[in-house]
PDB file of C-alpha atoms in Angstrom:
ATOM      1  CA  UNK A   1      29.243  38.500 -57.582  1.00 48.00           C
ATOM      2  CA  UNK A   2      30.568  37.024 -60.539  1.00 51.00           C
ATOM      3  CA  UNK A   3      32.936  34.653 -59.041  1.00 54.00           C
ATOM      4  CA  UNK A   4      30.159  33.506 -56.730  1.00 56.00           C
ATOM      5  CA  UNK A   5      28.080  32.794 -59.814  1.00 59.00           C
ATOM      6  CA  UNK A   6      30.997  31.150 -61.740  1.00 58.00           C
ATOM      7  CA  UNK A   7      31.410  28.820 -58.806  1.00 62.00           C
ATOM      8  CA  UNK A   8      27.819  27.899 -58.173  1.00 61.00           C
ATOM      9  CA  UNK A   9      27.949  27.230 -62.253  1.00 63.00           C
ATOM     10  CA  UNK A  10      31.336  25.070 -62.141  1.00 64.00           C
ATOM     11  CA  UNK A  11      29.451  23.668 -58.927  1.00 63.00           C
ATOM     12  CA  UNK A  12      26.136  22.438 -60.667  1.00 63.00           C
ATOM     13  CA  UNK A  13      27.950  21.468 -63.756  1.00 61.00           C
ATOM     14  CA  UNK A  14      29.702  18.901 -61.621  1.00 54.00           C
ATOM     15  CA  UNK A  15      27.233  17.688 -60.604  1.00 60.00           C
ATOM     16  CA  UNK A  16      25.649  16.787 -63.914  1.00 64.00           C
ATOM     17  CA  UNK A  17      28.905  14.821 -64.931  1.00 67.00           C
ATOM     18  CA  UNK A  18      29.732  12.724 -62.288  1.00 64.00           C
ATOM     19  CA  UNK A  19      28.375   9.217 -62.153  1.00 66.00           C
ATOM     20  CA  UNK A  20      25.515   9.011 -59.827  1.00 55.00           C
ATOM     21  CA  UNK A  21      24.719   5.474 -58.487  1.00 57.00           C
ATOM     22  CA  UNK A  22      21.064   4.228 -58.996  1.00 50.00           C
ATOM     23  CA  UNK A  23      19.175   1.984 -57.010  1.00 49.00           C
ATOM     24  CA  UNK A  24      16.805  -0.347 -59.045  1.00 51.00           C
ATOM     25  CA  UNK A  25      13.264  -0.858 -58.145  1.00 64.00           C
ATOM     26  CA  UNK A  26      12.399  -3.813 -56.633  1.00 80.00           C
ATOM     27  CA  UNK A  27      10.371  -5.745 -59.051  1.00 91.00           C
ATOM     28  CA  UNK A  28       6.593  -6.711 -57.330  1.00 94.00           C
ATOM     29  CA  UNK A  29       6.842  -9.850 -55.586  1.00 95.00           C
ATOM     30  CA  UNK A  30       4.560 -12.360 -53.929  1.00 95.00           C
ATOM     31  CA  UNK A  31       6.534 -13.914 -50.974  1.00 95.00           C
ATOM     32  CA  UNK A  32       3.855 -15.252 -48.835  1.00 94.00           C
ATOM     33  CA  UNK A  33      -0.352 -16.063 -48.978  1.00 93.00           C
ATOM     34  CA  UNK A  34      -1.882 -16.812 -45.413  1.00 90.00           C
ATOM     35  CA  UNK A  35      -5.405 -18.180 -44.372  1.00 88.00           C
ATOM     36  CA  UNK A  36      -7.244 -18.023 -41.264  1.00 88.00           C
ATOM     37  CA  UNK A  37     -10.488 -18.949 -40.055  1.00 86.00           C
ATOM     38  CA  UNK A  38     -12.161 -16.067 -38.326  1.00 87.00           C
ATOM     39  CA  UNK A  39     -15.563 -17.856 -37.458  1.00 87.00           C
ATOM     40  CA  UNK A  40     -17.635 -20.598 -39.685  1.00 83.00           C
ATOM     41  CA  UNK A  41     -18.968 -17.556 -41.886  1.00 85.00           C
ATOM     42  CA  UNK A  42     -15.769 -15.906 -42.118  1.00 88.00           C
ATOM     43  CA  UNK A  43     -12.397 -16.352 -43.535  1.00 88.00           C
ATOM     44  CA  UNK A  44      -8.961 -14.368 -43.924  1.00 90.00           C
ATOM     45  CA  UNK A  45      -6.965 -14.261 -47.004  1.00 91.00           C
ATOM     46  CA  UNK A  46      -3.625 -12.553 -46.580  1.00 94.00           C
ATOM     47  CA  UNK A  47      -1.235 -11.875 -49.339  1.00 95.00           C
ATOM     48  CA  UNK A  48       2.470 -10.525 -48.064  1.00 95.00           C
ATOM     49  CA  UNK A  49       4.609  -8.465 -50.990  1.00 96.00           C
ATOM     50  CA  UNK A  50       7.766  -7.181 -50.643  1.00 94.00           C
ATOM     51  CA  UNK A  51       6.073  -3.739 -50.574  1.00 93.00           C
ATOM     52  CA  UNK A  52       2.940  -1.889 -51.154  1.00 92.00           C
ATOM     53  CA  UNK A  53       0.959  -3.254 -54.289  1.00 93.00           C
ATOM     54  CA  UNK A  54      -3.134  -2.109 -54.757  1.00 93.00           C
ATOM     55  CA  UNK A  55      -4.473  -5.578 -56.628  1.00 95.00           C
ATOM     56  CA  UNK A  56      -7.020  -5.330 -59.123  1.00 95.00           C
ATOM     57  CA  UNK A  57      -9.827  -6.962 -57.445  1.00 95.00           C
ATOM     58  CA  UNK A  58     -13.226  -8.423 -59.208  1.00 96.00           C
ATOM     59  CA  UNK A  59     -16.033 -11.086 -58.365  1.00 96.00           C
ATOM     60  CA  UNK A  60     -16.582 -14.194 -60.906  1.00 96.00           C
ATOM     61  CA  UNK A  61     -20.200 -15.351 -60.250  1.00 96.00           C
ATOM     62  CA  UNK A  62     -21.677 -18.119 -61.006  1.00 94.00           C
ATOM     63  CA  UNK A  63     -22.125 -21.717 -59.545  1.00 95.00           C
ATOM     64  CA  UNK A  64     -18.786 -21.732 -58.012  1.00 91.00           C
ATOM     65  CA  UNK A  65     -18.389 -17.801 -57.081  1.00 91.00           C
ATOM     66  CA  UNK A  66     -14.438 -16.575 -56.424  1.00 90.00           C
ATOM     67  CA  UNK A  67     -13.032 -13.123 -55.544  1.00 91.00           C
ATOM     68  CA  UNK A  68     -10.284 -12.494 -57.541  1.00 94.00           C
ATOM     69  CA  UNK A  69      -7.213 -10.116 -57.004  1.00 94.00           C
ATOM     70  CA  UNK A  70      -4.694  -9.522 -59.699  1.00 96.00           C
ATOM     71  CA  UNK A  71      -1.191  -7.967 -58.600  1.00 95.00           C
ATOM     72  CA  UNK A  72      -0.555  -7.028 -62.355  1.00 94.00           C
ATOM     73  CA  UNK A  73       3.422  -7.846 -63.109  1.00 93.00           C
ATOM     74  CA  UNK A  74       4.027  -9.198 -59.932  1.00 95.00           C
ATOM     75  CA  UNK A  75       6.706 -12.687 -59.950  1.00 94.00           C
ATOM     76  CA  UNK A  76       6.423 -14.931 -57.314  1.00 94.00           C
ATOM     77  CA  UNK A  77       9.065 -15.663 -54.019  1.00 94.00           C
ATOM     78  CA  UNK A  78      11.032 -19.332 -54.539  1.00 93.00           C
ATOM     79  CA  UNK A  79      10.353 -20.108 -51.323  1.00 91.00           C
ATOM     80  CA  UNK A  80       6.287 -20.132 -52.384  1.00 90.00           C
ATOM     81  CA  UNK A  81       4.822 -23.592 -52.725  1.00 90.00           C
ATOM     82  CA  UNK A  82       3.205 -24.407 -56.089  1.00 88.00           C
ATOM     83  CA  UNK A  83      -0.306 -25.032 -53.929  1.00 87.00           C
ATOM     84  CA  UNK A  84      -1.519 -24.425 -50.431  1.00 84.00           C
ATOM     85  CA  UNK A  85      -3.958 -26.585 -48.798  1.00 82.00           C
ATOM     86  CA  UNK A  86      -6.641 -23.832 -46.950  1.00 80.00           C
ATOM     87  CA  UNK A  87      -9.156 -26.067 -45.622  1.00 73.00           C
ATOM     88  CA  UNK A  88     -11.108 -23.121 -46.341  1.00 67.00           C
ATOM     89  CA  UNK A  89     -15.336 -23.296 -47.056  1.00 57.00           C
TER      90      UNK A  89
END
């Protein structure tokens, strides 16, 4: 029994010694923003990450009212255009 226990020990031990590669998390990033027209009351905003990000979402009223959503340390893809035209309402 001891030898088994010495072994699972020496085992273990290795384990904590050896160099274990780590993969970095992929920092938040905004590759793509899509609109589309659904009807003339409706419109589609689509926002594509490079994974699954919950924005902090909140209205601005006022004379010119905007929905806002706020991917909180998120950069931005290269290939994203400084503006998009959206034709939108």
């Amino acid at each position: 029994m001891k030898k088994i226990s010495g072994s699972v020990f020496f085992f273990f031990f290795l384990l904590t010694i050896l160099p274990v590669p780590v993969q970095a998390a992929e920092k938040p990033t905004l590759e793509s923003i899509t609109f589309k027209t659904l009807d003339t009351n409706r419109e589609q905003v689509t926002f594509k990450l490079n994974g699954t990000y919950i924005p902090k979402t909140f209205a601005i009223k006022g004379k010119n009212p905007r929905v806002v959503f706020d991917f909180p340390k998120t950069g931005i893809a290269r290939t994203m255009p400084n503006s998009i035209q959206t034709d939108g309402a």
